XYZ file of C-alpha atoms in Angstrom:
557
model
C 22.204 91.512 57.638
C 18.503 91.145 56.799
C 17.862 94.439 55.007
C 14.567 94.883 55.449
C 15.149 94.185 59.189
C 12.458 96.855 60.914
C 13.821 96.761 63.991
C 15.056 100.390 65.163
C 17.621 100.962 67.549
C 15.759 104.144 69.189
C 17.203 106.861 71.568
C 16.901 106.981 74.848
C 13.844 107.926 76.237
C 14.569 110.739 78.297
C 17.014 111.818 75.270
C 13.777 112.030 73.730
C 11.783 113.500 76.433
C 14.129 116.096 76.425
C 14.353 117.207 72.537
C 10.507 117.000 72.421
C 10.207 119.687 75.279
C 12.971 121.924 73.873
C 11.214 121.650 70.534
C 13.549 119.447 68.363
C 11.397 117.110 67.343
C 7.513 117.836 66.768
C 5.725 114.751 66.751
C 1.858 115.349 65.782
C 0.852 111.933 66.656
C 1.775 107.823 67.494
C 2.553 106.940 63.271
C 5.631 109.645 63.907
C 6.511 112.571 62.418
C 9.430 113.618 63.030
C 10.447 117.042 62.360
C 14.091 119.120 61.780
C 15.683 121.736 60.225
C 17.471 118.925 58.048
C 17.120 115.284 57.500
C 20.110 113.330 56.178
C 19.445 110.264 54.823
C 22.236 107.421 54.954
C 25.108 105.959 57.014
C 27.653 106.852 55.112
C 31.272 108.674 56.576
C 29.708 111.642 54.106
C 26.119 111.599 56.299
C 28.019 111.541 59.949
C 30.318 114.398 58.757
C 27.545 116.460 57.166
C 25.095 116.384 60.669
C 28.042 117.197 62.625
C 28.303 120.704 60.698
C 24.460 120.904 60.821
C 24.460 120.182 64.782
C 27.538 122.436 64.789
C 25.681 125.279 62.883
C 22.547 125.383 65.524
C 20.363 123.346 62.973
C 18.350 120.793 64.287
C 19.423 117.629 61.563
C 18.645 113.612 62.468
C 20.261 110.990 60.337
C 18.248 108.208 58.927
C 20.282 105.204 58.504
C 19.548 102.333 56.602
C 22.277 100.988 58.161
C 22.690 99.853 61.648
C 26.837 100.333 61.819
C 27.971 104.059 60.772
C 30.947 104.924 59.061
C 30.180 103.463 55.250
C 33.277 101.729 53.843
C 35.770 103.911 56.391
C 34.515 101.620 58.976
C 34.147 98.466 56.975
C 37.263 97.570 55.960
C 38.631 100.352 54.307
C 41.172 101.431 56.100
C 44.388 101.847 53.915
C 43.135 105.395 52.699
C 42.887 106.525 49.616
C 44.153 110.356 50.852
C 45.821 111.400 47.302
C 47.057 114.727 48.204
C 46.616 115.036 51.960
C 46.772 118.966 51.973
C 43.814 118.729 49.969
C 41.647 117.423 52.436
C 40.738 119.695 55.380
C 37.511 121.012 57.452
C 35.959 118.113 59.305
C 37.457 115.360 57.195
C 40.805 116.733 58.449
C 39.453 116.232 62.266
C 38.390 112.504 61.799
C 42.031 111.653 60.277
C 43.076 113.448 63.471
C 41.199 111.783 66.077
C 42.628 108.584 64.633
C 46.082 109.821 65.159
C 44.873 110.338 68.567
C 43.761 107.405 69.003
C 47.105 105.302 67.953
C 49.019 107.962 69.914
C 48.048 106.055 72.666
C 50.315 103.217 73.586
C 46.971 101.131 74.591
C 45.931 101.169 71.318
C 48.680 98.495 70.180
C 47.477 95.739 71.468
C 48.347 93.392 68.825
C 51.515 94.300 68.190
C 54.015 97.418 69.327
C 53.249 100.645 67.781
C 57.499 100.695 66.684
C 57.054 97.276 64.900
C 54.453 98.343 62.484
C 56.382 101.118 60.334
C 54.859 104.133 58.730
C 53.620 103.314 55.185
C 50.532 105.144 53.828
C 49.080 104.988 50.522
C 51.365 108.213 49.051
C 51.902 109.543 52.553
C 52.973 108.272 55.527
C 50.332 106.305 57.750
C 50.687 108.496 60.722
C 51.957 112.109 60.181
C 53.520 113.533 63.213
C 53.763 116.839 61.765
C 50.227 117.549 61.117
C 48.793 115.232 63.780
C 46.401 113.048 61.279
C 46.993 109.090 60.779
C 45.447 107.648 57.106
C 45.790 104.274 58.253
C 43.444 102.681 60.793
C 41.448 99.366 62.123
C 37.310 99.517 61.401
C 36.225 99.554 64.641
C 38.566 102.619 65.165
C 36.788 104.545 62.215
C 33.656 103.657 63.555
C 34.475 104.654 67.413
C 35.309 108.235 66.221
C 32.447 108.316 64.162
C 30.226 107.495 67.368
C 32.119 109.472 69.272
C 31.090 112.242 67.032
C 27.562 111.503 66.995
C 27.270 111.277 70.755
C 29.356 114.854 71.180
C 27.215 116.889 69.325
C 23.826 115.254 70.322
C 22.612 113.751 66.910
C 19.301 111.552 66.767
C 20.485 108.601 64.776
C 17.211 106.474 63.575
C 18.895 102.733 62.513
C 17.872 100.305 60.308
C 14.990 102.776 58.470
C 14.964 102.129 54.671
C 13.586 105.000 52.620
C 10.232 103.433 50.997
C 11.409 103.993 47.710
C 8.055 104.195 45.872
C 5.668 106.293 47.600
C 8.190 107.718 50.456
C 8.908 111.079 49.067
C 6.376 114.057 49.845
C 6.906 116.425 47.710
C 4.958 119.801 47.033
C 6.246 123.161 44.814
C 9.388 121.188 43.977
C 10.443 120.456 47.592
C 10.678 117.623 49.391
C 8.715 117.747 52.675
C 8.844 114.875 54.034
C 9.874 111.096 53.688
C 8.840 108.108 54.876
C 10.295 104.663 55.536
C 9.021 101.461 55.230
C 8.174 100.895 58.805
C 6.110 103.792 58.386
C 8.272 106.429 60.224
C 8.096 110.243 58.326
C 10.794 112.524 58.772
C 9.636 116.425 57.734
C 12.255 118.861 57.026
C 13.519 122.379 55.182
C 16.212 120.547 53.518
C 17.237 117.063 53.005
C 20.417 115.282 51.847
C 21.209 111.772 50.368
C 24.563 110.663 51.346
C 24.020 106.920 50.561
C 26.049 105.301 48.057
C 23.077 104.128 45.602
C 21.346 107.445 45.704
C 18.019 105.927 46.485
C 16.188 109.346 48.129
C 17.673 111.307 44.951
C 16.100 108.828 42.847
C 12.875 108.886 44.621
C 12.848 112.333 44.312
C 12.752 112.480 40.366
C 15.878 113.401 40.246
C 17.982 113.035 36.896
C 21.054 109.990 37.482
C 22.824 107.826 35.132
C 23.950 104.392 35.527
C 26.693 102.964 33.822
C 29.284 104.160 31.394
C 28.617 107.569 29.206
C 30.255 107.248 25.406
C 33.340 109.658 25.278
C 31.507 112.072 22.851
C 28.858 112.808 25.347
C 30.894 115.069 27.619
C 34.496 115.060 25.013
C 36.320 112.793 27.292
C 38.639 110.156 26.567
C 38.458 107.457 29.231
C 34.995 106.968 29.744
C 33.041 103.901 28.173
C 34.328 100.589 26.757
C 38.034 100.724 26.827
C 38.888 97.277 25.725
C 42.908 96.787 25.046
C 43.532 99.683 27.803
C 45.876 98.418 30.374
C 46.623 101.070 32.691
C 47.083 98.518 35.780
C 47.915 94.892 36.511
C 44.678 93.661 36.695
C 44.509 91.999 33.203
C 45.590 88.696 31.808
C 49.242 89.534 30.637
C 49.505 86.004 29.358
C 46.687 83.751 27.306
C 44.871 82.092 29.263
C 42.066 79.462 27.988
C 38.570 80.252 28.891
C 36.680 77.027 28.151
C 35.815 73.999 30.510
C 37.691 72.018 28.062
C 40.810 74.245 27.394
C 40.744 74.511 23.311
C 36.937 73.297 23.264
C 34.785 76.221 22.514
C 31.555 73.780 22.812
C 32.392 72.663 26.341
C 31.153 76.061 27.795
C 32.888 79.001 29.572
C 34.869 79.076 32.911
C 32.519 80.227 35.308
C 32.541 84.624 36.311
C 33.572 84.912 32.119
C 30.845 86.815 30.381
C 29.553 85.461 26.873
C 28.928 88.788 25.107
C 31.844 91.001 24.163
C 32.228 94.831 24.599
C 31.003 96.971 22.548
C 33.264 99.335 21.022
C 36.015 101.503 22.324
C 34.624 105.025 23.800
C 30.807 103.758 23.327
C 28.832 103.745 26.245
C 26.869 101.295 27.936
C 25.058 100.241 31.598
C 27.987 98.330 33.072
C 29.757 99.715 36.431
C 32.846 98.859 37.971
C 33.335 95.897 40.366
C 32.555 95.928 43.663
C 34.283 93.672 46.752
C 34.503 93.369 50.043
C 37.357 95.234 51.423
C 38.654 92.354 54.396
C 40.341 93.175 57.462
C 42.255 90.428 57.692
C 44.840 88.854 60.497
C 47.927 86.821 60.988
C 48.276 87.244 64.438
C 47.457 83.501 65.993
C 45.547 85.000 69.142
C 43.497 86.934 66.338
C 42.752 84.687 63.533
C 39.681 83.085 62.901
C 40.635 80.555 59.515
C 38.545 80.408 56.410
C 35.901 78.430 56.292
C 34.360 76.245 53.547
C 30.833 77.806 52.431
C 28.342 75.512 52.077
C 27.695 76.234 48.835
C 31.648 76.233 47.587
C 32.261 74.495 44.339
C 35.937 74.703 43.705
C 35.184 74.909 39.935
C 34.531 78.695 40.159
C 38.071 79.187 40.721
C 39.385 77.043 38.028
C 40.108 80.123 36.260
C 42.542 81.513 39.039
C 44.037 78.041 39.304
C 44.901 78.590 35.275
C 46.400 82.018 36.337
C 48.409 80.338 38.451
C 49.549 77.991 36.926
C 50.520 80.819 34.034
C 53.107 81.715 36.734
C 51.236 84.625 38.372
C 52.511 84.890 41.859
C 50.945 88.218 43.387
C 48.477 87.471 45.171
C 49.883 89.002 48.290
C 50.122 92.459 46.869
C 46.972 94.129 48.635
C 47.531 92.820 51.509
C 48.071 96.311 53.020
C 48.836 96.393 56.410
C 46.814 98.401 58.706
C 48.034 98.443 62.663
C 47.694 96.004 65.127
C 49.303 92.788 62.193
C 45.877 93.007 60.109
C 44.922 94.338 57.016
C 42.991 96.158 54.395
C 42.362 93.913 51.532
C 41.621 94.949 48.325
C 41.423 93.513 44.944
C 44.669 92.671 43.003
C 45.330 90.995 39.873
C 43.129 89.923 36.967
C 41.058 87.038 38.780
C 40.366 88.301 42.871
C 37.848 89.918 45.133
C 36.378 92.120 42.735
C 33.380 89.871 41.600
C 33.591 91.291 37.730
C 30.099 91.551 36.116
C 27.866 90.550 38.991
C 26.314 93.723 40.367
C 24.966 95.959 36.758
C 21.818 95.947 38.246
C 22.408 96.651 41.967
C 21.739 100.097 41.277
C 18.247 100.212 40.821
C 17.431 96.661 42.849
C 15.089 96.132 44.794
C 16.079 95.888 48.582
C 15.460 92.504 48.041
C 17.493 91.827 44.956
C 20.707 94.389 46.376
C 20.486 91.360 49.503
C 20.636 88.555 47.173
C 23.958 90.480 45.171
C 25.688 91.212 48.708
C 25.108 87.561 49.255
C 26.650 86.149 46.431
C 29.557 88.548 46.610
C 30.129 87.169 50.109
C 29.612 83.400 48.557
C 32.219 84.252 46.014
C 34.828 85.986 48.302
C 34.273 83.481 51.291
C 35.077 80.255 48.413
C 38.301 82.728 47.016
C 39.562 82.511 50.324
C 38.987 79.101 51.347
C 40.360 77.775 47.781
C 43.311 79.639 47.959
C 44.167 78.616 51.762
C 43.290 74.886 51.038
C 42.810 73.867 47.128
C 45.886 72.041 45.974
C 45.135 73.446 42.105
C 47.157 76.143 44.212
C 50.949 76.734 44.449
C 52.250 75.249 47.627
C 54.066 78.331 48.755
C 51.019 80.768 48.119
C 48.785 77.926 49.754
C 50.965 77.513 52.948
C 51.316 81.399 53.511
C 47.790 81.853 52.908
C 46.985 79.746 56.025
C 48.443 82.375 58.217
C 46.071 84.744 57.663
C 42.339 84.595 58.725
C 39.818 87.073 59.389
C 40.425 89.323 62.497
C 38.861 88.569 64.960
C 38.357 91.477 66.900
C 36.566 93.120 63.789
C 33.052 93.002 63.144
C 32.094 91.000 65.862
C 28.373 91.047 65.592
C 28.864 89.615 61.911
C 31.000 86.417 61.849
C 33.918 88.790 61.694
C 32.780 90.356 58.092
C 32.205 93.280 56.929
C 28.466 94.774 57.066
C 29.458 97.224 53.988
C 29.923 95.654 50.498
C 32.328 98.374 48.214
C 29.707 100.177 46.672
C 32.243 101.622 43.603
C 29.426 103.171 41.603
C 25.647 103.367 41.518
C 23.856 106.024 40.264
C 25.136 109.203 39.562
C 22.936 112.723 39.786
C 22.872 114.571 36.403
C 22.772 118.007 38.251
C 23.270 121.561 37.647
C 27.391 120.728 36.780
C 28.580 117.569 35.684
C 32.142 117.071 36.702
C 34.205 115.580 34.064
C 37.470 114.053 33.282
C 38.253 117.554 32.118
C 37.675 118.942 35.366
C 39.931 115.985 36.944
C 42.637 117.175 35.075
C 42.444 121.086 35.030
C 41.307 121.592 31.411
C 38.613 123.636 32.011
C 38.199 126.220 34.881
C 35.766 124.811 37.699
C 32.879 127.370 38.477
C 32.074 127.818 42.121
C 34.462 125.306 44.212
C 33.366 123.432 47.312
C 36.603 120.987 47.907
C 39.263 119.155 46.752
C 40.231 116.297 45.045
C 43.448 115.239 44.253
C 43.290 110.897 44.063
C 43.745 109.189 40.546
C 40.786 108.753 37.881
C 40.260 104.722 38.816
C 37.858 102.318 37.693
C 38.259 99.133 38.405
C 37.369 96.563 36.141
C 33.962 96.294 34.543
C 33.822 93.011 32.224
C 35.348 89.629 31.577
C 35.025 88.485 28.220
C 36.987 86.329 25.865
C 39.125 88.103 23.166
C 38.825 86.930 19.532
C 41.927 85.287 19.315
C 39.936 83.319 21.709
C 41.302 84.308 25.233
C 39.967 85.409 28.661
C 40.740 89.274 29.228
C 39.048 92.179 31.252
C 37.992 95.698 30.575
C 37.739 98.634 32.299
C 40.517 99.412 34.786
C 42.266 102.402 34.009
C 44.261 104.768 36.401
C 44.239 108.706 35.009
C 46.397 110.393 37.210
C 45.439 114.126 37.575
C 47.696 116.491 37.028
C 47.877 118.251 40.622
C 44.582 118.569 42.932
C 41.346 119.837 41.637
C 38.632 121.654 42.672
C 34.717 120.332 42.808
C 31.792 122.490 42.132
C 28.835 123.304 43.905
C 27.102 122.523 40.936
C 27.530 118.826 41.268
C 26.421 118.309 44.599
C 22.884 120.639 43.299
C 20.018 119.038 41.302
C 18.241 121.280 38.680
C 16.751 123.572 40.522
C 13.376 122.745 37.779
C 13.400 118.823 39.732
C 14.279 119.474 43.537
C 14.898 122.915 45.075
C 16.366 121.774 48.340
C 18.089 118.457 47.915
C 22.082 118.063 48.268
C 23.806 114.959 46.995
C 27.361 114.657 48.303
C 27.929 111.337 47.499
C 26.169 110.133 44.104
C 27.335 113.339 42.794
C 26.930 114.850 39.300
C 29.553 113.127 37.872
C 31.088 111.129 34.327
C 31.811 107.758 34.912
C 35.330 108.437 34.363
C 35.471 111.796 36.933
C 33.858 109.672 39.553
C 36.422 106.978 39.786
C 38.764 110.182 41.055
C 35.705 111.610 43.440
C 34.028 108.418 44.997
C 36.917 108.074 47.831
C 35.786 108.397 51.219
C 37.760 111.435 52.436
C 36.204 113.310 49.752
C 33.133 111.995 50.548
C 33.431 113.883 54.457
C 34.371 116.787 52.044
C 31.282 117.268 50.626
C 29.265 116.101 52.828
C 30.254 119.148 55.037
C 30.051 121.700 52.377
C 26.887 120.503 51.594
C 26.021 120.933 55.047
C 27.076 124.619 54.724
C 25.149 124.997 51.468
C 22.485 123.074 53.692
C 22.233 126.182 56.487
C 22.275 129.290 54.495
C 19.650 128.402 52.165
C 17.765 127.925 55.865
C 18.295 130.593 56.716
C 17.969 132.541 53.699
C 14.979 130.965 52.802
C 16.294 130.144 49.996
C 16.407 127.188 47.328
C 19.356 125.455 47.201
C 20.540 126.171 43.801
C 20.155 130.126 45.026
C 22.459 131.000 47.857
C 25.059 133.066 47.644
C 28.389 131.596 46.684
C 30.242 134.506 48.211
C 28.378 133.398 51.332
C 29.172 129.786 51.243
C 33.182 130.098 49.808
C 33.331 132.388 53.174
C 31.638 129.857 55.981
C 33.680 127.295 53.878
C 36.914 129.451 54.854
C 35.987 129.379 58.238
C 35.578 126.055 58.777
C 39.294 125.415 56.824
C 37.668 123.459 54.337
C 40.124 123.449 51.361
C 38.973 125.323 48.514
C 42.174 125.523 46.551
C 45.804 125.108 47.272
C 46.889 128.341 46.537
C 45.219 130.376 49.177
């Protein structure tokens, strides 16, 4: 996808016709203002969820997508969920679990193979939950259906393919935002406005405070944030030695390609490094519905060489995130210490240039395309792991309009706000009491890993995946989805939220995302109507429309 593709997939005209003489839109003249009660900015599962409560609340909202597919990673790929406690997660996030339980209720929905073969495994539930009438488990083009369908029910404006110019797009006056603009010269004017893209880019642009990277324990008093070299709280290390040179034993001869050449700094310090992202592939081994990898034309099998040493170490679990999703495919995920997470290639997607965040989606693509296509085919690779291998392909009813790939790259971590409450690990595991709650979280503290570096004893080994289990579900607080009221009065940032490095890897899954994206929503309406800023409406208020809509505030009412 070319992402600085102008073309915009408009409304229909008498759509438009039709909002301009009910007075939805206001535009004062052919460059385009377009004007709302609230603009959301991003395509995002968080930005679809938070205009449906706006539309739903009688305010006029439009989302501006940068993205031409909806959904975010829900409808690229990511569809073994990650629900942690599912009576945490209620309000509108609990409706689009249920419409996909609708969906697969529906004999015509197994087309692929019978609804009885598939079995019922979730990720700590059950994939489809009779009881409660929600299904965790679904296909991407299913995710992204309901999503539509969601749109298209309650009327949304959905402007495609509009990237936020990042340098001079923000109109701001009195410590509002009042309008943005995108780089084919579109403005959007509204009351309130809020980012739910992964990178944060209109909070940014805003002068909003963010960090990137990893904060030293001391700054906040946690444990598991920064360098955490020696931690093993997964599989995803090397449990055996493995060399790291060209030449094994011949320092001089260079480094294995994707090993870094500087070594962490020490434990609990901080630095600007962020977890790994990946593709998350639906993948196929039905024969009617596999396409087979292909070589990339720029594949050089020596990139792998380091997996081929892993397997020749004995490894053999490569298979294990292959987690099957209906219809024989899959959602899958990184697993082991050499896979799809492309370790140390994306510390400066954050703050890239459109331009430069292309290039790094590229060459995670390059890298994940040549994994594949080594694995199926190299014969540096165990027979048996090889053969298997070469019954899976991409699906091919999945992402059609993209050579069967995703159009989302796993955007772990990018910036995060530094608003009026930063959620820490202490939050995550109910050491402190959390002022003000908006939602629920309940899934484990997980970062995946973050460097690949060679040991002094003069190994390869990674750093950075840890697992923190919380102690039951947790609350969030308003504060975190809030700037400082002093830098932006009526911004709300469900997704990049005010966060430790460490407390995000527990927030940053997507049914948490829908969370806040509707309570933001919420917060979103009453300060509308109030006339207030954000950081000023009443709590009281909000905790009660919250109620209403059976968000899930805590478990214990």
């Amino acid at each position: 996808m070319n992402l600085l593709n102008q073309t915009n997939e408009k409304i229909i005209p008498s759509l438009f016709l039709l909002l301009l003489i009910t007075g939805l839109f206001s535009c004062t003249s052919e460059s385009e203002l377009t004007q709302v009660d609230v603009v959301v900015y991003g395509g995002t599962s968080s930005a679809v969820i938070a205009a449906v409560e706006l539309a739903q609340s009688g305010k006029s909202v439009v989302i501006v997508s940068p993205d031409i597919h909806i959904g975010g990673l829900s409808s690229n790929g990511l569809g073994f969920s990650d629900t942690g406690n599912k009576e945490a997660i209620g309000g509108l996030a609990r409706e689009f679990y249920h419409r996909v339980w609708q969906h697969y209720n529906d004999s015509l929905a197994w087309n692929w193979e019978q609804h009885s073969d598939f079995g019922n495994r979730g990720q700590g539930t059950v994939a489809m939950d009779g009881e409660s009438r929600t299904m965790w488990i679904f296909e991407p083009h299913v995710a992204e259906q309901v999503f539509e369908d969601l749109i298209a029910e309650n009327k949304i404006p959905v402007f495609r393919d509009e990237w936020l110019d990042r340098e001079t797009g923000v109109e701001k006056e009195n410590g509002r935002i009042v309008a943005i603009e995108t780089l084919s010269g579109k403005r959007y004017r509204a009351k309130v406005f809020i980012d739910a893209t992964y990178e944060g880019d209109l909070m940014a642009a805003a002068g909003v405070s963010y960090h990137v990277g990893r904060e030293a324990c001391d700054e906040y008093g946690e444990k598991w944030n920064g360098v955490q070299a020696g931690v093993f709280h997964h599989t995803h290390h090397f449990q055996v030695p493995i060399d790291p040179y060209v030449i094994p034993g011949d320092p001089s001869s260079g480094l294995l390609p994707k090993i870094a050449d500087e070594k962490p700094g020490a434990n609990c310090s901080g630095d600007d490094k962020i977890q790994a992202y990946c593709f998350r592939l639906c993948m196929s081994n039905h024969p009617e519905n596999r396409v087979p990898f292909t070589k990339p034309d720029n594949y050089d099998p020596n990139d792998f060489e380091l997996l081929g040493r892993l397997f020749d170490s004995g490894w053999n679990e490569w298979f294990n995130k292959f987690d099957l999703i209906p219809n024989r495919k899959t959602d899958t995920n990184n697993h082991g210490p050499f896979s799809s997470d492309n370790i140390g290639m994306n510390y400066d997607y954050p703050e890239a240039s459109y331009e430069r965040r292309q290039e790094i989606i590229q060459e995670h693509a390059n890298y994940q395309k040549g994994l594949l296509y080594y694995v199926a085919n190299d014969e540096r690779v165990p027979e048996k792991i090889r053969e298997e291998m070469k019954n899976w392909g991409l699906a091919k009813d999945e992402f059609t309009d993209n050579g069967n790939w995703p159009h989302q790259l796993y955007i772990r971590e990018a910036r995060r706000m530094i608003g009026e409450y930063v959620t820490t690990e202490k939050d995550i595991l109910g050491e402190r009491l959390v002022p003000e709650p908006i939602g629920m979280g309940s899934y484990t503290m997980d970062s995946h890993n973050v460097q690949r570096f060679v040991t002094e004893e003069g190994y390869v080994q990674n750093e950075g995946d840890l697992g923190v289990h919380p102690h039951a579900p947790y609350q969030i607080a308003y504060g975190s989805i809030i700037p400082k009221k002093e830098e932006c009065k009526n911004l709300l940032v469900p997704v990049c939220v005010s966060s430790s490095h460490i407390a995000y890897g527990s927030i940053r899954m997507e049914p948490v995302f829908m969370i806040l994206g509707q309570s933001a929503a919420v917060a979103a309406t009453i300060a509308i109507d109030d006339k207030s800023a954000v950081q000023d409406i009443s709590y009281l208020e909000m905790r009660e429309h919250l109620m209403q809509k059976k968000q899930v505030l805590s478990l214990n009412d």
